[in-house]
Tab-separated table of C-alpha atoms in Angstrom:
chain	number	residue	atom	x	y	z
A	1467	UNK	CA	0.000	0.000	0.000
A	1468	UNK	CA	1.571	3.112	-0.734
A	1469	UNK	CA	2.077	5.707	1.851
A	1470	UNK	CA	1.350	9.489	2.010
A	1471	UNK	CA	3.629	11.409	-0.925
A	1472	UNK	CA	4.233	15.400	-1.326
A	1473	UNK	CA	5.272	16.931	-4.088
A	1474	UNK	CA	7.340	18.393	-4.520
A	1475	UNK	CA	10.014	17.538	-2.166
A	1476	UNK	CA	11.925	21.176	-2.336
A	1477	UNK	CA	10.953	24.605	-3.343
A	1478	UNK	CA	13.017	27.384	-3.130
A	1479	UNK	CA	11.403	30.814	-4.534
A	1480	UNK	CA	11.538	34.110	-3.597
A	1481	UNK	CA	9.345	36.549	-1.790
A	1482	UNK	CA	6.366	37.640	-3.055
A	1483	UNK	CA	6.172	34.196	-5.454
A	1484	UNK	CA	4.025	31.767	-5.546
A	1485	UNK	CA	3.983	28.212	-4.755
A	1486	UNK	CA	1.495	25.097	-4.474
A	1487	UNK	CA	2.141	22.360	-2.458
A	1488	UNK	CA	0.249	19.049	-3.261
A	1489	UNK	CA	-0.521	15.869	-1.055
A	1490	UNK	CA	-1.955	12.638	-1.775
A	1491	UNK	CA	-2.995	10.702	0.999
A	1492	UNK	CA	-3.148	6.694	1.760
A	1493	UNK	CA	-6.420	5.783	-0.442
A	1494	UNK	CA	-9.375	5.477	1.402
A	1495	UNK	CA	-8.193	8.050	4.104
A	1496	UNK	CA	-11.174	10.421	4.588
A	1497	UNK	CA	-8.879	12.742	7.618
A	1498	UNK	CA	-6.313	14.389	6.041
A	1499	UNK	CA	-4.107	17.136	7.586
A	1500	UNK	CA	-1.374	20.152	7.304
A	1501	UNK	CA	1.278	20.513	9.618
A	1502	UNK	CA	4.233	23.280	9.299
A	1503	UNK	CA	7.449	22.981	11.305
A	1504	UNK	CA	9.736	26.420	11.280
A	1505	UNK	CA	13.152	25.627	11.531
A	1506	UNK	CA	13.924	25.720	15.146
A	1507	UNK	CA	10.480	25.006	16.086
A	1508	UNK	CA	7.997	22.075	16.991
A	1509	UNK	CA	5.392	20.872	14.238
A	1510	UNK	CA	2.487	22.738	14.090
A	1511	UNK	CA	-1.010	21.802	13.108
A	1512	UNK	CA	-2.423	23.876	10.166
A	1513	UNK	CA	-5.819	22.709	9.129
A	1514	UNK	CA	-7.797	19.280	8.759
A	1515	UNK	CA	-10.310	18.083	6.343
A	1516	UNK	CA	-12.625	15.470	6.360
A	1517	UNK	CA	-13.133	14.878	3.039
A	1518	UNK	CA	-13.515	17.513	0.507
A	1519	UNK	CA	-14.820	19.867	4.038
A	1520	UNK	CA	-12.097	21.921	6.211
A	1521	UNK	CA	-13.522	20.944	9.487
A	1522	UNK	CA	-10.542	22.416	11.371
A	1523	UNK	CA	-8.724	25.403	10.032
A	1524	UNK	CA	-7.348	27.076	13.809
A	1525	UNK	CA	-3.589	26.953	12.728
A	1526	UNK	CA	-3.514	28.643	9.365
A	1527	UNK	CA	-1.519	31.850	9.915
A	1528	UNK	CA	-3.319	34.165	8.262
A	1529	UNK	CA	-4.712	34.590	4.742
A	1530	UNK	CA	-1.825	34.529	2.155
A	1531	UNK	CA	-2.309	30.249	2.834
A	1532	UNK	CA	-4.981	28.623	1.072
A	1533	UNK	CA	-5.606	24.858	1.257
A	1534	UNK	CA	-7.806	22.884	-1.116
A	1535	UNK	CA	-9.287	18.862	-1.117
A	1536	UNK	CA	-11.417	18.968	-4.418
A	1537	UNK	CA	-13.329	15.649	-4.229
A	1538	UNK	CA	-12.007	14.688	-1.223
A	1539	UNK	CA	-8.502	12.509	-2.715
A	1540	UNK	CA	-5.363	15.062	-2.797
A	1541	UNK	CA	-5.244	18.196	-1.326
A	1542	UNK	CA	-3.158	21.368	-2.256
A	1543	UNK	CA	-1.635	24.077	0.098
A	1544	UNK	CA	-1.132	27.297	-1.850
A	1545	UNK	CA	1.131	29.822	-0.419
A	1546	UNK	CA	0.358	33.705	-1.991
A	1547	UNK	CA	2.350	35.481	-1.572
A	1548	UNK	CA	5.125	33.910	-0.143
A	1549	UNK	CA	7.081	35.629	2.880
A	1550	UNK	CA	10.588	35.061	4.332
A	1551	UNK	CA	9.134	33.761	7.761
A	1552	UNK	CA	6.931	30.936	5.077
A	1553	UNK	CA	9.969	28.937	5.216
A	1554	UNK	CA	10.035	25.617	6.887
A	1555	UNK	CA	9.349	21.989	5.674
A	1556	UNK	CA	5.243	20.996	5.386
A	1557	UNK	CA	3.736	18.195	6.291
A	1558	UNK	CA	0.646	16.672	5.164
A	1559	UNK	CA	-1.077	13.315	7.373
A	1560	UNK	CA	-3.796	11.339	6.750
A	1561	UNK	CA	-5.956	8.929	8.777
A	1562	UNK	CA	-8.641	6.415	9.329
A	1563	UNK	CA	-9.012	6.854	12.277
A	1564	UNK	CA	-6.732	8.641	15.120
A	1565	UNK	CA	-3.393	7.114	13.971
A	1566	UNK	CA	-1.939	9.355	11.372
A	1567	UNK	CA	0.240	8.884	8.432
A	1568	UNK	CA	2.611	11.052	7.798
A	1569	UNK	CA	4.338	11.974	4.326
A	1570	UNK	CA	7.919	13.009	3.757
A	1571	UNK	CA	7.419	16.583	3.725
A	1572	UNK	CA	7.763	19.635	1.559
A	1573	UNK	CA	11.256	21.964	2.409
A	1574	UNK	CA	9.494	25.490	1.469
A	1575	UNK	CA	12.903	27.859	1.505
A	1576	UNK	CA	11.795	31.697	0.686
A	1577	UNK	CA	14.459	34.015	-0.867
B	781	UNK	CA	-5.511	23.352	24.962
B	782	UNK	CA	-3.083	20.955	25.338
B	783	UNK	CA	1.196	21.345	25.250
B	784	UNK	CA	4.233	19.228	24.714
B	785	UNK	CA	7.307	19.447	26.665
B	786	UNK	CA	10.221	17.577	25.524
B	787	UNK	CA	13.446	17.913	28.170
B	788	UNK	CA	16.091	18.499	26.118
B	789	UNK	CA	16.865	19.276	22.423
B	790	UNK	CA	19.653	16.876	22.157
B	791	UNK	CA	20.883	13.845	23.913
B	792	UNK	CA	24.205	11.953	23.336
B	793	UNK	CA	24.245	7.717	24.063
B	794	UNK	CA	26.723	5.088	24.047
B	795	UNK	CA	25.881	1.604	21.831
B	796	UNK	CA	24.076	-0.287	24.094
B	797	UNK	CA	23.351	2.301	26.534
B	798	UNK	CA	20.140	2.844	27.823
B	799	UNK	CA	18.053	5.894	25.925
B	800	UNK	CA	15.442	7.853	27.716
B	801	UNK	CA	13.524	10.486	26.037
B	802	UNK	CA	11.148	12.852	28.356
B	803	UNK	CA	8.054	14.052	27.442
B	804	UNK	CA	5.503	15.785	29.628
B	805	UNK	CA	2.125	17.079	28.421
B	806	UNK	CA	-0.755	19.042	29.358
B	807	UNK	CA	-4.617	18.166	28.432
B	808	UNK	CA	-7.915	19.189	30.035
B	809	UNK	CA	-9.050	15.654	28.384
B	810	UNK	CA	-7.623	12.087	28.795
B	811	UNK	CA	-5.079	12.401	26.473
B	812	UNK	CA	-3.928	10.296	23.083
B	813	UNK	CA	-0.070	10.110	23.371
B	814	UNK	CA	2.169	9.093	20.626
B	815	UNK	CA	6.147	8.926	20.028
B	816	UNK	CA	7.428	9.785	16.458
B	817	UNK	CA	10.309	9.174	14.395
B	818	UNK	CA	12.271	11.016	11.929
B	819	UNK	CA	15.037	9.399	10.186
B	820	UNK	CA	17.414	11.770	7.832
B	821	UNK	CA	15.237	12.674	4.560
B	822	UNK	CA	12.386	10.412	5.552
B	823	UNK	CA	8.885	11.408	7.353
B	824	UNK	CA	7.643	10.858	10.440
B	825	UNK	CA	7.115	7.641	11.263
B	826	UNK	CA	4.891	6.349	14.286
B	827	UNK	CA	6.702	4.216	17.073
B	828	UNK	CA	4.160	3.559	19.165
B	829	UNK	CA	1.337	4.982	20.975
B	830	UNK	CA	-1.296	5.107	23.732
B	831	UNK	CA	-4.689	5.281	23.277
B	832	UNK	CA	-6.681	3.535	26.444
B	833	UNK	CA	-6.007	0.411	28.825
B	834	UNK	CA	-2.561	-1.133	29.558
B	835	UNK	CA	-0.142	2.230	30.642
B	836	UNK	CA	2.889	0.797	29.150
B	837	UNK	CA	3.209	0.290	25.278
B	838	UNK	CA	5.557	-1.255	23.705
B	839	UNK	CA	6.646	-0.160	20.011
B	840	UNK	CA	8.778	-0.778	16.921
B	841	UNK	CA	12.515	-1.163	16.985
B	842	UNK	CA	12.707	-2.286	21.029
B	843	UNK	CA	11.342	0.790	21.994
B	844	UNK	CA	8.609	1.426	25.076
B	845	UNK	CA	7.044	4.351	26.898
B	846	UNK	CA	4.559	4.396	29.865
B	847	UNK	CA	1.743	6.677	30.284
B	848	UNK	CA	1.910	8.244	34.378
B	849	UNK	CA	-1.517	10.108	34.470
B	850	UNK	CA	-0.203	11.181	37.823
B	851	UNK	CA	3.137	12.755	36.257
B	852	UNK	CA	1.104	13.453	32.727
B	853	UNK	CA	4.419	11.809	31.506
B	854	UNK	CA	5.260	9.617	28.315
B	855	UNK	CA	8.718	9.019	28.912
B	856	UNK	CA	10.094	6.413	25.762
B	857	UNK	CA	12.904	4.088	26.653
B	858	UNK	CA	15.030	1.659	24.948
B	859	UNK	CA	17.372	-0.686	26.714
B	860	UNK	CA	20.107	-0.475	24.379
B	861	UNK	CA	20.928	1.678	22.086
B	862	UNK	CA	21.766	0.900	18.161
B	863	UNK	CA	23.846	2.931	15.479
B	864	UNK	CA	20.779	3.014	14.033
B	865	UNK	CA	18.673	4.321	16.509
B	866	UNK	CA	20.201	8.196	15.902
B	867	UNK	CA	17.069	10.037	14.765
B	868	UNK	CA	14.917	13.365	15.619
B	869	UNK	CA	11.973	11.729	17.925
B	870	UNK	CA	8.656	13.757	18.472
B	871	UNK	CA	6.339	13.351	21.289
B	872	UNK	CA	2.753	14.511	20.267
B	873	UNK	CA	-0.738	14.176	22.146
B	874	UNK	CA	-4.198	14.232	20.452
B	875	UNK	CA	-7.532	14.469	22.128
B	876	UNK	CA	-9.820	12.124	19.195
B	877	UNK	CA	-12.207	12.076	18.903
B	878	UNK	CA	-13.208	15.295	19.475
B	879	UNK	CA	-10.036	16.968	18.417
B	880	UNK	CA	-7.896	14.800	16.026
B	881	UNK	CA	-4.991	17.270	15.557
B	882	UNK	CA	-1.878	17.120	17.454
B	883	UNK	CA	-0.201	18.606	19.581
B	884	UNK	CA	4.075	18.559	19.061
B	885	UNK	CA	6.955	18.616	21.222
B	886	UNK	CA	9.865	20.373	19.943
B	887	UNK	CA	11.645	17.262	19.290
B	888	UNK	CA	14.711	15.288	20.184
B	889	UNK	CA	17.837	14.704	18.210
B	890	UNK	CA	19.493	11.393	19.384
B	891	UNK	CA	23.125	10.603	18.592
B	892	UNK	CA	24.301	7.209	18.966
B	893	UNK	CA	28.223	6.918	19.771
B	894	UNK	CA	30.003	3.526	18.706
């Protein structure tokens, strides 16, 4: 069964750009989650969906972040636009249940 | 709310030597408590976590912790330590199934000396 993936795996642009960050989860997983971890700093929830629905959206930091699960199968994280302090590596999760899954991450490194 | 705190950022073992990891948490709820793994370039992985009944777990790769309600600890051991243990190691607590998302420690970098 394959595991959560993020794509891409790097991004380095520079302020005031631009950039989408996509997750698939483990098929079948309806939870599906955003984490952020500044370097330095623990991992920090973003938002959760259930489904295609954001039923938890407390962490986003403010407005410029915009996070999409069309249908309910991947999900993107848009970042517009992007800000030195945007930098860190992103995480996306899904779950069944309350274990979660996590994918390898997204290193997001603004210029 | 809930909170994380993970004593100490980095910690330094012999092969073979015993590791202990601390993690102490807050919750207004019973908690979900869960130990994570990061090897270099990979994601997190789960080790092992508690949910409800027996207060010690026991997880991948030799590894244990022990929920103290008392001490709202979650303290992971392992009896001896392998090369291959060295890895950042995340404590995180989640109060499902009203509130699935976690909460994070800051993390622990282990370094395994031969």
């Amino acid at each position: 069964e394959a595991g959560v993936t993020q794509f891409p795996s790097h991004s380095v642009i520079e302020k005031g750009q631009t950039v989408t960050l996509r997750c698939d989860p483990i098929s079948g997983h309806d939870n599906l989650y955003w984490y952020r971890r500044v370097m330095g700093k623990e991992i920090k929830f973003l938002l959760h969906f259930v489904k295609e629905s954001k039923q938890d959206e407390s962490g986003m930091p403010n407005n410029r972040f915009l996070a999409e699960r069309t249908g309910g199968t991947y999900s993107t994280l848009k970042v517009q636009p992007a800000e030195l302090e945007d930098s860190g590596v992103y995480f996306c999760a899904s779950s069944h249940s309350h274990e979660q899954f996590f994918g390898p991450g997204t290193r997001l490194t603004v210029l | 709310a809930q909170s994380v705190t993970q004593l100490g950022s980095h910690v330094s073992v012999s092969e073979g030597a015993l590791v202990l990891l601390r993690c102490n948490y807050s919750s207004s709820v019973p908690p979900y408590l869960f130990w994570y793994v990061q090897y270099p370039n990979q994601g997190l992985q789960l080790l092992l976590k508690y949910t409800t009944g027996a207060t010690l777990v026991k997880g991948i790769n030799g590894f244990e912790a022990e929920f103290k309600k008392s001490e709202t600890s979650f303290h992971l051991t392992k009896p001896s330590a392998h090369m291959s243990d060295a890895a950042e190691y995340f404590c995180a607590v989640g109060n499902p199934p009203d509130d699935y998302k976690l909460s994070f420690g800051a993390g622990t970098t282990v370094t395994v000396r031969a």
